[in-house]
């Protein structure tokens, strides 16, 4: 009886062992195309097992069966060991293929124990270059060849930072590759459709510049890339030897998909318009997605991936819930969004639960996200197309309304254009139109010199105050027509095309007009231009009144005075504001006349202070009597010691003084200081004539005579030892008035000298009547005698003529001995220039006069 019990126990143990082994033994498929490989597993939580230790008997009790078809343990940080047996029960050799159909396994070590105890080891995984795989395919494929009746034991070690999902199948080779080819074709169709939709929406984005289409394109593209990475479809083609690149994409894509899905949802549903709270929520989702992206760079790979997936799941569900809420709030397109996003979420949820180990592996769990995304792409793209169509229809309706409004606005714009380019009083082109016309002419001038002319009515302010604005406007209309007819005859005139017709001039502002002409043609017809300028000054009849306008004309020429419209026009108006324009009715722009120059404007007030604060000083330039061979006089020249600009010459500030009226106090200061210096020279025993420069403006001062007389009396000076010098040009501005004023001054006994002779346009009839004692020949004539014989002849005739008119002759600008000797031969009376000395301050003048006799220094 005991023996029977023992036999029964041994038989039960044998049968149990056979059943256990048979349970995890897989036979090569003969009729079927594939079979699922049943396995046992051990979790290596301490990272301590090797192939030798795992095969030892001490671990025989730790193996546990995988009850499902495939091992699926979700995200685990440690490796798993699997064992299984494959047998060939047939009487023929067999070649099959072992497939692990989940491609995202970091490290895969397959150990094969042959019947004779030999062991093969194959190491692969998606952390290794693609070329190191046994069979180059995204799935892990291992050839299995068994002899008839042969039985091999296999051990599989899998370590991955992702999901511990190990679907094992044993295939006949041909059906396997047919199956894989069909699967690749389905993926290619899916990727192709998505790419077409992505590019279609990108084109719409580029055409319309609406962010919605860009967000949708980016979202669809990122989901497609995520599926491609999950199925390892990019690995064989993009950086196959750089698996780190694909792992990096796998880490950033979940958060990127959530980010652009949220951005698309916000735009598509117009959430800020319907709900502020939902707008805050979707902004929070966007912030979480950005945080997940940052976690890729801050956390380890597994933690980062788990964090991204766990954030994406509630984030996408929140996006789904926003659809019906926004639909209830009044946006019907939100229902379409809800359906599309719901289908996608169902597929994504199934896939995600499978990857976390909550659902077994199946076709639906493997391809659920792709199926859902494909349906979502179709539905949303149709919705976007409808939205585009609807907006297009609305735009057509709006465009019809705009065309109607455009016609009305065009008429208004024409009226506004006419108003902006036309002077409202004269209906002539205004300043803006004139500047535009100048600009166009300058662009086409091709080397021509273009003159911009500004006419200003000096008495406009007086006329306006007298007649009132309404009558002044009427007068300006008459003046504009009158001037327009006169300027039409200007040689070289350039007509202006205005909004209301063609004109010869434009209206700049109150009492000012402008016109253009070819400067070369104008300068060739100066007589005709002067005649027209005088005609402009003719009084005009208006309402039984004869009104004198006193128009003055300023001229600026391109390129000499400027290269653009605004500069030329400003310079023309500056020239019109000068005293020369008021005296001659016409003036060309000269930089020294520009009282609006920034430095000149600053120096106006500073010059007044300099006169009062003693910043001015007199320098003296000696005159040599050629016959007596001694210094007989000096010319007083003012200098300004400026705190910023240093020593300023009179050329830089005399014009300012003349334009601003400071010339009166400046001249009086010079006269007093020169008289004081004359007194001191007399005390030193030096009998010299003191020459003082006057401005033409000084001649119009009614108290000049009294001032000179009182000053001479105050310093007890001999009037004969004082000479007043005026330039030839200044006296010719109004020769009759100049002769009358100088004759009265001459009666005091002072001498009169005409300076810079030869540079103006003196009339001999006036010259012989001038109450002058001395003629100072300009240095340009003196320098010309060394250049050519004609220069010597002109200088000779000039000296002879002056002597015949009983004038003493002074030659300016004598710089060398040859010039001095030539002037002696020409019977010149006196000379001055740098040959003697540059202008000297008083103390240095005394030293210079005391050095040695003049004859030994300058005599030939």
Coordinates of N, CA and C in Angstrom, one line a residue, residues 36-117:
X36 N 1.7 33.0 -30.3 CA 2.2 33.8 -29.2 C 3.1 33.0 -28.4
X37 N 4.2 33.6 -28.0 CA 5.2 32.9 -27.2 C 4.9 33.1 -25.7
X38 N 4.6 32.0 -25.0 CA 4.3 32.1 -23.6 C 5.6 32.1 -22.8
X39 N 5.6 33.0 -21.8 CA 6.9 33.2 -21.0 C 6.6 33.3 -19.5
X40 N 7.7 33.0 -18.8 CA 7.8 33.3 -17.4 C 8.7 34.5 -17.2
X41 N 8.6 35.2 -16.0 CA 9.4 36.4 -15.8 C 9.9 36.5 -14.4
X42 N 11.0 37.2 -14.3 CA 11.6 37.6 -13.0 C 11.9 39.1 -13.0
X43 N 11.5 39.9 -12.0 CA 11.8 41.3 -12.0 C 13.1 41.4 -11.2
X44 N 14.1 42.0 -11.9 CA 15.5 42.2 -11.3 C 15.5 43.5 -10.7
X45 N 14.9 43.7 -9.5 CA 14.7 45.0 -8.9 C 16.1 45.5 -8.3
X46 N 17.0 44.6 -8.1 CA 18.3 45.0 -7.5 C 19.4 45.0 -8.5
X47 N 19.1 44.8 -9.8 CA 20.1 44.8 -10.9 C 21.2 43.8 -10.6
X48 N 20.9 42.6 -10.1 CA 21.9 41.7 -9.6 C 22.0 40.4 -10.5
X49 N 21.1 40.2 -11.4 CA 21.1 38.9 -12.1 C 21.9 39.0 -13.3
X50 N 22.6 37.9 -13.6 CA 23.3 37.6 -14.8 C 22.7 36.4 -15.4
X51 N 23.1 36.0 -16.7 CA 22.6 34.8 -17.3 C 22.9 33.6 -16.5
X52 N 24.1 33.6 -15.9 CA 24.5 32.4 -15.1 C 23.7 32.3 -13.8
X53 N 23.5 33.5 -13.1 CA 22.7 33.4 -11.9 C 21.2 33.1 -12.1
X54 N 20.7 33.6 -13.2 CA 19.3 33.5 -13.5 C 19.0 32.0 -13.9
X55 N 19.9 31.3 -14.4 CA 19.7 29.9 -14.8 C 19.9 28.9 -13.6
X56 N 20.5 29.4 -12.5 CA 20.8 28.5 -11.4 C 19.5 28.0 -10.7
X57 N 19.6 27.0 -10.0 CA 18.4 26.3 -9.4 C 17.8 27.2 -8.3
X58 N 18.7 28.1 -7.7 CA 18.2 28.8 -6.6 C 17.1 29.8 -7.0
X59 N 17.0 30.1 -8.3 CA 15.9 31.0 -8.7 C 14.7 30.3 -9.3
X60 N 14.7 29.0 -9.2 CA 13.7 28.2 -9.8 C 12.3 28.5 -9.2
X61 N 12.3 29.0 -8.0 CA 11.0 29.3 -7.4 C 10.5 30.7 -7.6
X62 N 11.4 31.6 -8.1 CA 11.0 33.0 -8.3 C 10.4 33.3 -9.6
X63 N 10.5 32.4 -10.6 CA 9.8 32.6 -11.9 C 8.3 32.6 -11.7
X64 N 7.7 33.6 -12.4 CA 6.2 33.7 -12.4 C 5.7 33.7 -13.8
X65 N 4.6 33.1 -14.0 CA 4.1 33.1 -15.4 C 3.4 34.4 -15.8
X66 N 3.5 34.7 -17.1 CA 2.8 35.9 -17.7 C 1.4 35.3 -18.1
X67 N 0.4 35.7 -17.4 CA -0.9 35.1 -17.6 C -1.6 35.6 -18.9
X68 N -1.2 36.9 -19.3 CA -1.7 37.4 -20.6 C -0.9 36.9 -21.7
X69 N -1.4 37.3 -22.9 CA -0.6 36.8 -24.1 C 0.8 37.5 -24.1
X70 N 0.9 38.8 -23.6 CA 2.1 39.5 -23.7 C 2.4 40.1 -22.3
X71 N 3.7 40.2 -22.1 CA 4.2 40.8 -20.8 C 4.0 42.3 -21.0
X72 N 3.3 42.9 -20.0 CA 3.1 44.4 -20.0 C 3.0 44.9 -18.6
X73 N 4.1 45.5 -18.1 CA 4.3 45.9 -16.7 C 4.3 47.4 -16.6
X74 N 4.0 48.2 -17.7 CA 4.0 49.7 -17.6 C 5.4 50.2 -17.4
X75 N 5.5 51.4 -16.8 CA 6.8 52.1 -16.7 C 7.5 51.5 -15.4
X76 N 8.6 50.8 -15.6 CA 9.4 50.2 -14.5 C 10.8 50.7 -14.6
X77 N 11.5 51.0 -13.5 CA 12.8 51.5 -13.6 C 13.9 50.4 -13.6
X78 N 13.5 49.1 -13.5 CA 14.5 48.0 -13.4 C 14.3 47.0 -14.5
X79 N 15.2 46.2 -14.8 CA 15.1 45.2 -15.9 C 14.2 44.0 -15.5
X80 N 13.7 43.3 -16.5 CA 13.0 42.0 -16.3 C 13.7 40.9 -17.1
X81 N 13.6 39.7 -16.5 CA 14.1 38.5 -17.2 C 12.9 37.7 -17.6
X82 N 13.0 37.2 -18.8 CA 11.9 36.3 -19.3 C 12.6 35.0 -19.8
X83 N 11.8 33.9 -19.6 CA 12.4 32.6 -20.2 C 11.2 31.9 -20.9
X84 N 11.6 31.1 -21.9 CA 10.6 30.4 -22.7 C 11.4 29.3 -23.5
X85 N 10.7 28.4 -23.9 CA 11.3 27.2 -24.7 C 10.6 27.2 -26.0
X86 N 11.4 26.9 -27.1 CA 10.8 26.7 -28.5 C 11.3 25.3 -28.9
X87 N 10.3 24.6 -29.4 CA 10.6 23.2 -29.9 C 10.2 23.0 -31.3
X88 N 10.8 22.1 -32.0 CA 10.5 21.7 -33.4 C 10.0 20.3 -33.3
X89 N 8.7 20.1 -33.3 CA 8.2 18.7 -33.1 C 8.1 17.9 -34.5
X90 N 8.4 18.6 -35.6 CA 8.4 18.0 -36.9 C 9.6 17.2 -37.1
X91 N 9.6 16.4 -38.2 CA 10.7 15.6 -38.7 C 11.6 16.4 -39.7
X92 N 11.3 17.7 -39.8 CA 12.1 18.5 -40.8 C 12.7 19.7 -40.2
X93 N 13.9 20.1 -40.7 CA 14.5 21.4 -40.1 C 13.5 22.6 -40.4
X94 N 13.5 23.5 -39.5 CA 12.6 24.7 -39.6 C 13.4 26.0 -39.3
X95 N 13.0 27.0 -40.1 CA 13.6 28.3 -39.9 C 12.4 29.3 -39.7
X96 N 12.4 29.9 -38.5 CA 11.3 30.8 -38.1 C 11.9 32.1 -37.6
X97 N 11.0 33.0 -37.3 CA 11.5 34.3 -36.9 C 10.7 34.7 -35.6
X98 N 11.6 35.0 -34.5 CA 11.0 35.5 -33.3 C 10.9 37.0 -33.3
X99 N 9.7 37.5 -33.0 CA 9.5 38.9 -33.2 C 9.1 39.5 -31.8
X100 N 9.7 40.7 -31.5 CA 9.2 41.5 -30.4 C 8.7 42.8 -31.1
X101 N 7.3 42.9 -31.1 CA 6.7 43.9 -32.0 C 6.6 45.3 -31.4
X102 N 7.1 45.5 -30.1 CA 7.2 46.8 -29.5 C 8.6 47.4 -29.7
X103 N 8.8 48.5 -30.5 CA 10.1 48.9 -30.8 C 10.8 49.8 -29.8
X104 N 10.1 50.2 -28.8 CA 10.7 51.2 -27.8 C 11.3 50.5 -26.6
X105 N 12.2 49.6 -26.8 CA 12.8 48.9 -25.7 C 14.3 49.3 -25.8
X106 N 14.8 49.8 -24.6 CA 16.2 50.4 -24.7 C 17.2 49.3 -24.9
X107 N 17.2 48.2 -24.0 CA 18.2 47.2 -24.1 C 17.5 45.8 -24.2
X108 N 17.9 45.0 -25.1 CA 17.3 43.7 -25.3 C 18.4 42.7 -25.5
X109 N 18.5 41.7 -24.5 CA 19.6 40.7 -24.6 C 18.9 39.4 -24.7
X110 N 19.1 38.7 -25.8 CA 18.5 37.3 -26.0 C 19.6 36.3 -25.9
X111 N 19.4 35.3 -25.0 CA 20.3 34.2 -24.8 C 19.6 32.9 -25.2
X112 N 20.2 32.2 -26.1 CA 19.7 30.9 -26.6 C 20.6 29.8 -26.2
X113 N 19.9 28.8 -25.5 CA 20.6 27.6 -25.0 C 20.3 26.4 -25.9
X114 N 21.3 26.0 -26.6 CA 21.1 24.8 -27.5 C 21.0 23.5 -26.8
X115 N 20.6 22.5 -27.5 CA 20.4 21.2 -26.9 C 21.7 20.6 -26.3
X116 N 22.8 21.0 -27.0 CA 24.1 20.5 -26.5 C 24.7 21.4 -25.4
X117 N 23.9 22.3 -24.9 CA 24.4 23.2 -23.8 C 25.1 24.5 -24.3

